[in-house]
PDB file of N, CA and C in Angstrom:
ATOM      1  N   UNK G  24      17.910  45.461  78.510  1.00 87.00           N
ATOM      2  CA  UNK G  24      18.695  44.401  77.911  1.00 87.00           C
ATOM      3  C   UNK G  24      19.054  43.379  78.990  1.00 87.00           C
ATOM      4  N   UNK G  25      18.596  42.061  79.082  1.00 96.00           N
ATOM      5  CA  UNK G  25      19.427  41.136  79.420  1.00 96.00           C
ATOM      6  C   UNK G  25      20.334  41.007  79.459  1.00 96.00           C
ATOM      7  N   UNK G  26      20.901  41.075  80.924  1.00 97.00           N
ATOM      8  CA  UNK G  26      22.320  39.709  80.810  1.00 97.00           C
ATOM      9  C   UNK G  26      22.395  39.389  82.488  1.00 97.00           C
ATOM     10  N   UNK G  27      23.304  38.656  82.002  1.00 98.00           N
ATOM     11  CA  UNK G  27      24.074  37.503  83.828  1.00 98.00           C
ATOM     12  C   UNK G  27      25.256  37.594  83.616  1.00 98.00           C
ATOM     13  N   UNK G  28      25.973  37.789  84.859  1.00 98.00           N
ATOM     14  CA  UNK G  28      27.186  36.894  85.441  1.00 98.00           C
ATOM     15  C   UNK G  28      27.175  36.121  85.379  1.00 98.00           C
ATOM     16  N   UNK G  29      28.912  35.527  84.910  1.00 98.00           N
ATOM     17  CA  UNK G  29      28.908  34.098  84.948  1.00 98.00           C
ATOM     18  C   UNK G  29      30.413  34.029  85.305  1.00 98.00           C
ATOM     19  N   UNK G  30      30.675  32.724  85.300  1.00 98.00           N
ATOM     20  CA  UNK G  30      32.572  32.344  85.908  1.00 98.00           C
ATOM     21  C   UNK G  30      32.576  31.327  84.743  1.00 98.00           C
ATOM     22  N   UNK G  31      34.184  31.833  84.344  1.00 98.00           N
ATOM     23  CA  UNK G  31      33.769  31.147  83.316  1.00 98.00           C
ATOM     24  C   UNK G  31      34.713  29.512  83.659  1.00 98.00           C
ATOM     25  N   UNK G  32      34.179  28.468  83.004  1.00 96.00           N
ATOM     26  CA  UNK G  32      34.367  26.998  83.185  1.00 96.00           C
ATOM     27  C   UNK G  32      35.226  26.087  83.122  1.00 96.00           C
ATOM     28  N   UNK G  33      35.785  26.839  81.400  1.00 95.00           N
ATOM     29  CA  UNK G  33      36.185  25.831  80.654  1.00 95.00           C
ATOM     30  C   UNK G  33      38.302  26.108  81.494  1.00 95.00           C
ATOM     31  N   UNK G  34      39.044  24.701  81.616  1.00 94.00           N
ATOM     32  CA  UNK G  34      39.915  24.758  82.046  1.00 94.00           C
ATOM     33  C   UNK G  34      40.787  25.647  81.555  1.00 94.00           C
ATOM     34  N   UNK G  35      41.263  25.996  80.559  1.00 94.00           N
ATOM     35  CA  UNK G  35      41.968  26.832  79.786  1.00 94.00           C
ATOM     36  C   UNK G  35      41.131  28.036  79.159  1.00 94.00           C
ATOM     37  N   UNK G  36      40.044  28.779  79.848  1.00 96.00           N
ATOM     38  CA  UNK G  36      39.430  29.462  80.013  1.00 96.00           C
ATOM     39  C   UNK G  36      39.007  29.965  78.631  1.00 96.00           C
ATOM     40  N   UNK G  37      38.465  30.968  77.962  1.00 96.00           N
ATOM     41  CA  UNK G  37      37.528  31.118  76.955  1.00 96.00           C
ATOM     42  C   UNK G  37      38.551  31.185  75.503  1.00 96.00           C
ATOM     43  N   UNK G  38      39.717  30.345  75.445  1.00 94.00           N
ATOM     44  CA  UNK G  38      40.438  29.799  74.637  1.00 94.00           C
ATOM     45  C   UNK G  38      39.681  29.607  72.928  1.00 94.00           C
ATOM     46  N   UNK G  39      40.754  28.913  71.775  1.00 94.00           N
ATOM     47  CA  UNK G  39      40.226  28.309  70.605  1.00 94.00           C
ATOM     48  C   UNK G  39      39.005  27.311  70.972  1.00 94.00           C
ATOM     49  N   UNK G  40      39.145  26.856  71.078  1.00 95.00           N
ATOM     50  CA  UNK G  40      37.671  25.802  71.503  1.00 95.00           C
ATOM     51  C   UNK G  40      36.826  26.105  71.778  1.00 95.00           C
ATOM     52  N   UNK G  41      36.966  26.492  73.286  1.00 97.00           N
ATOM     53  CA  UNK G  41      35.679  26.766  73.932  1.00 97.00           C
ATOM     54  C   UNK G  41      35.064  28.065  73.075  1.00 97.00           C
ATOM     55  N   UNK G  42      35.900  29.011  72.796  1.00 97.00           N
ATOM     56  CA  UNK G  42      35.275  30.285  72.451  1.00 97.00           C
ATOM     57  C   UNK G  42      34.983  30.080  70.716  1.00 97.00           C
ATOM     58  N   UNK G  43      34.973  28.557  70.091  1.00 97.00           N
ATOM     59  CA  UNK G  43      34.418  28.052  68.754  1.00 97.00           C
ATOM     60  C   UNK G  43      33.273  28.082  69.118  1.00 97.00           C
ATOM     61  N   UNK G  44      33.096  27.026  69.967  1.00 97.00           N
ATOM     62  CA  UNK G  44      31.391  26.526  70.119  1.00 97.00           C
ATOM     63  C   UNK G  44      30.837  27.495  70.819  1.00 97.00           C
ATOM     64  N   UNK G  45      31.683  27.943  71.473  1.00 98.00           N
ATOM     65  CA  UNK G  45      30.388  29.444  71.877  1.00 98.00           C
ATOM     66  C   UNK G  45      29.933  29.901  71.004  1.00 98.00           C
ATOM     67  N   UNK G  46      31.050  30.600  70.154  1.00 98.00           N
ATOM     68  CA  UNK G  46      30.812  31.299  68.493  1.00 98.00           C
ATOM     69  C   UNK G  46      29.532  30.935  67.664  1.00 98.00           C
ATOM     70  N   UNK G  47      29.831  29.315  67.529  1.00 97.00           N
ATOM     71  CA  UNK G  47      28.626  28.544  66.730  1.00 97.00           C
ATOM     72  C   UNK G  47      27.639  28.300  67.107  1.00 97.00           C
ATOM     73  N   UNK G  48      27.784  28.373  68.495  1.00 98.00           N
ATOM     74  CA  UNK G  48      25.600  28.626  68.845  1.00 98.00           C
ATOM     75  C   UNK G  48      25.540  30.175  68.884  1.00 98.00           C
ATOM     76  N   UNK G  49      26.639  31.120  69.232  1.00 97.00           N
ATOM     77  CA  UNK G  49      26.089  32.106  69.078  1.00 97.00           C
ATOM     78  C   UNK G  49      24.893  32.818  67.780  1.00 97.00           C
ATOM     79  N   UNK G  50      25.961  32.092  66.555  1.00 97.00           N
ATOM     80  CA  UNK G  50      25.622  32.317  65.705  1.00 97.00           C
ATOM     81  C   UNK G  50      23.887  31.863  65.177  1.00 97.00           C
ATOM     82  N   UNK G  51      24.053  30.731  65.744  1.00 97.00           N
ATOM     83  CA  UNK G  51      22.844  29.647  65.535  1.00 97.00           C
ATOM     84  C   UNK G  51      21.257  30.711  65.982  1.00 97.00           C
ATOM     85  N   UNK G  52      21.651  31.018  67.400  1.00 96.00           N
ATOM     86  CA  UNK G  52      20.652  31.686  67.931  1.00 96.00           C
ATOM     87  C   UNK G  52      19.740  32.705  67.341  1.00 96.00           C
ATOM     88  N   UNK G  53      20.438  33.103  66.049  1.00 89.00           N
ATOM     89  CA  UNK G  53      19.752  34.781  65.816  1.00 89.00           C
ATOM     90  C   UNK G  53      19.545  35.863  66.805  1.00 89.00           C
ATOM     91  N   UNK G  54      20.390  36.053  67.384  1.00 93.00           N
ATOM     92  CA  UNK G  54      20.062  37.270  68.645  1.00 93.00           C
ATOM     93  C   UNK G  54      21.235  37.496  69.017  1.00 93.00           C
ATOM     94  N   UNK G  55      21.444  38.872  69.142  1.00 96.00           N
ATOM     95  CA  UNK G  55      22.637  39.851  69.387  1.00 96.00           C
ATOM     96  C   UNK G  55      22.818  39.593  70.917  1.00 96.00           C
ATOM     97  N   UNK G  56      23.967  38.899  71.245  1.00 98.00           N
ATOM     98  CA  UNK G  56      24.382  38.200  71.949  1.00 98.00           C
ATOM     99  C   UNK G  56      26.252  38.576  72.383  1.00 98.00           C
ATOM    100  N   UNK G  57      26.502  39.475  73.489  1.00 98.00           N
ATOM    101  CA  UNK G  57      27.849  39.975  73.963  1.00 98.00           C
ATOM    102  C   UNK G  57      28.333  39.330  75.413  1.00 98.00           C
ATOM    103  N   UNK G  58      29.541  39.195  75.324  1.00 98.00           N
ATOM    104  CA  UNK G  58      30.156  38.479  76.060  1.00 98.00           C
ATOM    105  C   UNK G  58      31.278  39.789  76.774  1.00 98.00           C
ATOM    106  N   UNK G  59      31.106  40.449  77.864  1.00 98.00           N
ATOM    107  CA  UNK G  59      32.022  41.811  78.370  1.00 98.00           C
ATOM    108  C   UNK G  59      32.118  42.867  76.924  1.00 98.00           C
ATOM    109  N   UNK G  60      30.813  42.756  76.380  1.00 97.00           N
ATOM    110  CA  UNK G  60      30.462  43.788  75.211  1.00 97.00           C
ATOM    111  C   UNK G  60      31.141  43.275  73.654  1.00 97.00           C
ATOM    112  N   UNK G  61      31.886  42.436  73.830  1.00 98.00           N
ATOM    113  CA  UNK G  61      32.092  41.609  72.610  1.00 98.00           C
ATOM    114  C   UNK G  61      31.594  41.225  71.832  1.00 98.00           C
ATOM    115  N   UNK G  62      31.217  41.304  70.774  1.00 98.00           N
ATOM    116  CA  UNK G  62      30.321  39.735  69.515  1.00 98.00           C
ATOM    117  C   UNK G  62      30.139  38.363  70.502  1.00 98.00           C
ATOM    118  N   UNK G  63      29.481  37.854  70.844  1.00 98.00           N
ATOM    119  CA  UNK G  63      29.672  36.172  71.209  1.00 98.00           C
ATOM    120  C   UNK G  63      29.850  35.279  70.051  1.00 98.00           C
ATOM    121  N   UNK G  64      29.303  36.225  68.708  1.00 97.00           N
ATOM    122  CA  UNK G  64      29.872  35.276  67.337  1.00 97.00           C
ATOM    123  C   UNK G  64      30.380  35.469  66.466  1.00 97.00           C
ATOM    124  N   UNK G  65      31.693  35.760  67.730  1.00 98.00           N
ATOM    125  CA  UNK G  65      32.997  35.602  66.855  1.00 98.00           C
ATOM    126  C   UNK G  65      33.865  34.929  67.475  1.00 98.00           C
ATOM    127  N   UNK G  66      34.206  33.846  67.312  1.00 97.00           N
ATOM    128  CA  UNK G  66      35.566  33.270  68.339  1.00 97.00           C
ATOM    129  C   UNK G  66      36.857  34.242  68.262  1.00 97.00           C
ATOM    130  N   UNK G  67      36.919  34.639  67.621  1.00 98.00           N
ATOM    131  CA  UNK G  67      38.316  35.696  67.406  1.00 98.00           C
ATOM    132  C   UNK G  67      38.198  36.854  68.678  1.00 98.00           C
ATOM    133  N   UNK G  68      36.805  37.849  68.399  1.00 98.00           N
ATOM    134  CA  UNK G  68      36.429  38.692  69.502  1.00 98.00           C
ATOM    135  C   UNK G  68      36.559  37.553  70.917  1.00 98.00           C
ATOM    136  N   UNK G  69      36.015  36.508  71.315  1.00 98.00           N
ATOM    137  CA  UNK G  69      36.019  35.978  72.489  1.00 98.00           C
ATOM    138  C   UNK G  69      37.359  35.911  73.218  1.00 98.00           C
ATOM    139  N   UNK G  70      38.369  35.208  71.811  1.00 97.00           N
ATOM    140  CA  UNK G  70      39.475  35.098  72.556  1.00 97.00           C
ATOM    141  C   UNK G  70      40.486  36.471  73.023  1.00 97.00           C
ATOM    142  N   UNK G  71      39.484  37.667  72.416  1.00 97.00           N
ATOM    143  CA  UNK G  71      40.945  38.893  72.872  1.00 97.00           C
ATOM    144  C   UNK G  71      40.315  39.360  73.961  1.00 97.00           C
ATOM    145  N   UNK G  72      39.274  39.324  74.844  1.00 97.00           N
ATOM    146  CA  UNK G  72      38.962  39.113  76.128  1.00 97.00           C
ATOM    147  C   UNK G  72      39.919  38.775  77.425  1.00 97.00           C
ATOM    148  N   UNK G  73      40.837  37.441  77.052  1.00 95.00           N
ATOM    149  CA  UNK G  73      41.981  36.663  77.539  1.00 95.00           C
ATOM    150  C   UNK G  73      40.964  36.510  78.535  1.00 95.00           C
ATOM    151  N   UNK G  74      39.716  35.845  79.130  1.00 97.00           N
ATOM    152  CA  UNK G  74      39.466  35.539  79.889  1.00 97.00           C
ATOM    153  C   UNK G  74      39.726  33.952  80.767  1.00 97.00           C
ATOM    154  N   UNK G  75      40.205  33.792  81.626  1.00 96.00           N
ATOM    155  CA  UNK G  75      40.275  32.541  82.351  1.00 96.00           C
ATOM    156  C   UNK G  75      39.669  31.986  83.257  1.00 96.00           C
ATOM    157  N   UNK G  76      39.836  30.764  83.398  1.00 96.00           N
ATOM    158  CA  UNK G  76      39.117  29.710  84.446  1.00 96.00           C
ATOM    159  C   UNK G  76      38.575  30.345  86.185  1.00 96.00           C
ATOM    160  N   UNK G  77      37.749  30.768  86.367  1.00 97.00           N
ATOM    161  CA  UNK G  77      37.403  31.254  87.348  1.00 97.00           C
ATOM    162  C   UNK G  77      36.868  32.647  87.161  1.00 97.00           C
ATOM    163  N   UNK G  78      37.890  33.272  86.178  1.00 98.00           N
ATOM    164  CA  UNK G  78      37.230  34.796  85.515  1.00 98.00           C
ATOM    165  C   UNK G  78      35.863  35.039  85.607  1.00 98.00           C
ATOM    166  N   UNK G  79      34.997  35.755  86.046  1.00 98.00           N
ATOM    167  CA  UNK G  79      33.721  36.163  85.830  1.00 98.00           C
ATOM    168  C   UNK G  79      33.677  37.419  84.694  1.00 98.00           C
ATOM    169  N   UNK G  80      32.346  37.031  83.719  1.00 98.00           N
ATOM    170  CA  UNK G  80      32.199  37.727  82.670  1.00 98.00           C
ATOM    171  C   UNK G  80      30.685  37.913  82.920  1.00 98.00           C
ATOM    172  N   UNK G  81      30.085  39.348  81.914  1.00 98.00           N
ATOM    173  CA  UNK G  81      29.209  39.225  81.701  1.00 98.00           C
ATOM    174  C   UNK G  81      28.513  38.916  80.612  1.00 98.00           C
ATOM    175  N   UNK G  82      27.613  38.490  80.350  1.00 98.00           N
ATOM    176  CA  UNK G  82      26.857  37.857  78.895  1.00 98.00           C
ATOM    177  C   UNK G  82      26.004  38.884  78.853  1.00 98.00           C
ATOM    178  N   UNK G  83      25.367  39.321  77.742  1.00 98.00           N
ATOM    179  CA  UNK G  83      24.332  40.527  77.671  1.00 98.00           C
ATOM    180  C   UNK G  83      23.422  40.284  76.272  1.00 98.00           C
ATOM    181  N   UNK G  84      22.355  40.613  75.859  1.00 97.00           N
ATOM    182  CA  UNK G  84      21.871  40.302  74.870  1.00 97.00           C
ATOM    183  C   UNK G  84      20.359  40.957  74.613  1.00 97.00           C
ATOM    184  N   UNK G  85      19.873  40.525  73.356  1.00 95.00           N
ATOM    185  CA  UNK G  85      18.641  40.994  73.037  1.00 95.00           C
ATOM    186  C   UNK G  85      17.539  40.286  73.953  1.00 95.00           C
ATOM    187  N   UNK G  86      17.955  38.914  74.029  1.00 95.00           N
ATOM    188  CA  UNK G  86      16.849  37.898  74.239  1.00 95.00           C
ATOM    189  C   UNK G  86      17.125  37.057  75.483  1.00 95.00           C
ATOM    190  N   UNK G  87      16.469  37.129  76.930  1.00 97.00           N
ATOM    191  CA  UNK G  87      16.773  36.531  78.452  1.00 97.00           C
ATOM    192  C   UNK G  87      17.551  34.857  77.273  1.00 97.00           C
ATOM    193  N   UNK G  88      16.722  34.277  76.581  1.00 97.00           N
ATOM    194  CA  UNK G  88      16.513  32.703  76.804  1.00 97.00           C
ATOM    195  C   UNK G  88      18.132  32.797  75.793  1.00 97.00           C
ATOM    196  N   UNK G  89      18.335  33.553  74.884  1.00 97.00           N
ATOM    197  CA  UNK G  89      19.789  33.636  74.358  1.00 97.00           C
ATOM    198  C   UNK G  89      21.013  34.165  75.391  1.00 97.00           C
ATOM    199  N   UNK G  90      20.503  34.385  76.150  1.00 98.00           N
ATOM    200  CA  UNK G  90      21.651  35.275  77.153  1.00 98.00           C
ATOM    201  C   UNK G  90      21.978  33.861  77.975  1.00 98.00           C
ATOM    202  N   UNK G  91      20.864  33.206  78.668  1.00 98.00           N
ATOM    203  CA  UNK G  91      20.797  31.892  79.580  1.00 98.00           C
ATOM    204  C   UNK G  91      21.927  31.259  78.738  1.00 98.00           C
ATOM    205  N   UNK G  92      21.425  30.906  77.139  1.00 98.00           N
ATOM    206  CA  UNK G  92      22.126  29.332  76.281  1.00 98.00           C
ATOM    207  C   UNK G  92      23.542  29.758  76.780  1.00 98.00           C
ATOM    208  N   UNK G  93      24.054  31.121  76.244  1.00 98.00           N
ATOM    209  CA  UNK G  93      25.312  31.248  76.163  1.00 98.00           C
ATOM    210  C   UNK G  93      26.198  31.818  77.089  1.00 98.00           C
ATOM    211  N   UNK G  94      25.294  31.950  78.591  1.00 98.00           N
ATOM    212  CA  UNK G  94      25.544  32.025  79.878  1.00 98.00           C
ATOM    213  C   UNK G  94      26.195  30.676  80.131  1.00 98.00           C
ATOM    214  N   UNK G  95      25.202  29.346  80.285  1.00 98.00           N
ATOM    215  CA  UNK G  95      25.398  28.074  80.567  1.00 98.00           C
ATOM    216  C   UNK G  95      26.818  27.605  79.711  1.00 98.00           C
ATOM    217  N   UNK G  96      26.960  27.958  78.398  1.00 97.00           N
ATOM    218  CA  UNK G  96      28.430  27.499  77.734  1.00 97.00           C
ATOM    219  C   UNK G  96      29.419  28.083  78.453  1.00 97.00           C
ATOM    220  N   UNK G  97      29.318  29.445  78.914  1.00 98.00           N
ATOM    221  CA  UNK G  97      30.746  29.805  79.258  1.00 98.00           C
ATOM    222  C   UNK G  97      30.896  29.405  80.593  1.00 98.00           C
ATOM    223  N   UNK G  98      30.081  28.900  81.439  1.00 97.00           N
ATOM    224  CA  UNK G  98      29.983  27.957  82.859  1.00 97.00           C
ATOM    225  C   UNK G  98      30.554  26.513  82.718  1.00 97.00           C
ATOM    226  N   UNK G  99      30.655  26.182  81.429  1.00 96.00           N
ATOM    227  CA  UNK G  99      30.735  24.162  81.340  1.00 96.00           C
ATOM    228  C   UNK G  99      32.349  24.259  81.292  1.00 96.00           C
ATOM    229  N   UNK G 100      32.618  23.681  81.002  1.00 94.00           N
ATOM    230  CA  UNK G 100      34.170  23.073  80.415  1.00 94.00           C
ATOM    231  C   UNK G 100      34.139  22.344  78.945  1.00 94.00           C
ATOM    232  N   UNK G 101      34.321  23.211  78.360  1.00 92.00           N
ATOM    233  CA  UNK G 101      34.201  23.085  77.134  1.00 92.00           C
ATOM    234  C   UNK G 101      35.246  22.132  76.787  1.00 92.00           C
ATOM    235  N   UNK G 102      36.286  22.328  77.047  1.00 83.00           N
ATOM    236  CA  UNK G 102      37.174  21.999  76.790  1.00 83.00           C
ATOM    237  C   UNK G 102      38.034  20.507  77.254  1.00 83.00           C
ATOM    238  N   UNK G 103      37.114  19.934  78.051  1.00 71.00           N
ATOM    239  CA  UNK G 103      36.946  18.464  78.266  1.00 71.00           C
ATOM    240  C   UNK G 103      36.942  17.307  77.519  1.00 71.00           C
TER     241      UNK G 103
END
């Protein structure tokens, strides 16, 4: 199984927002896709994580190129 480390980005760390649009490409992707073993599509699961700005998480998944998409979101600042 795929996955990466990542730190995560967004200023107020994997919060309502950021952990929406994660949610919604998670979803988009078709591929079983975990965030520290979580759903990635669920914003609800993301946010009981309490992860923050600098936090490193891991992403894990069925598919390298789904693990990358939703690697790169929890790296940005979503919340910008």
């Amino acid at each position: 199984m795929p996955s990466k480390s990542v730190v995560v980005g967004s200023a107020v760390g994997l919060h309502a927002r950021p952990a929406a649009l994660i949610a919604e490409k998670a979803a988009e992707l078709g591929s079983d896709v975990t965030i520290n073993g979580v759903d990635a599509s669920s914003s609800l699961m993301i946010m009981t994580l309490g992860a923050g700005n600098g936090d490193t998480v891991e992403v894990a998944g069925d598919d390298q190129a789904a693990v990358d998409t939703i690697a790169a979101l929890v790296e940005q600042d979503l919340d910008a």
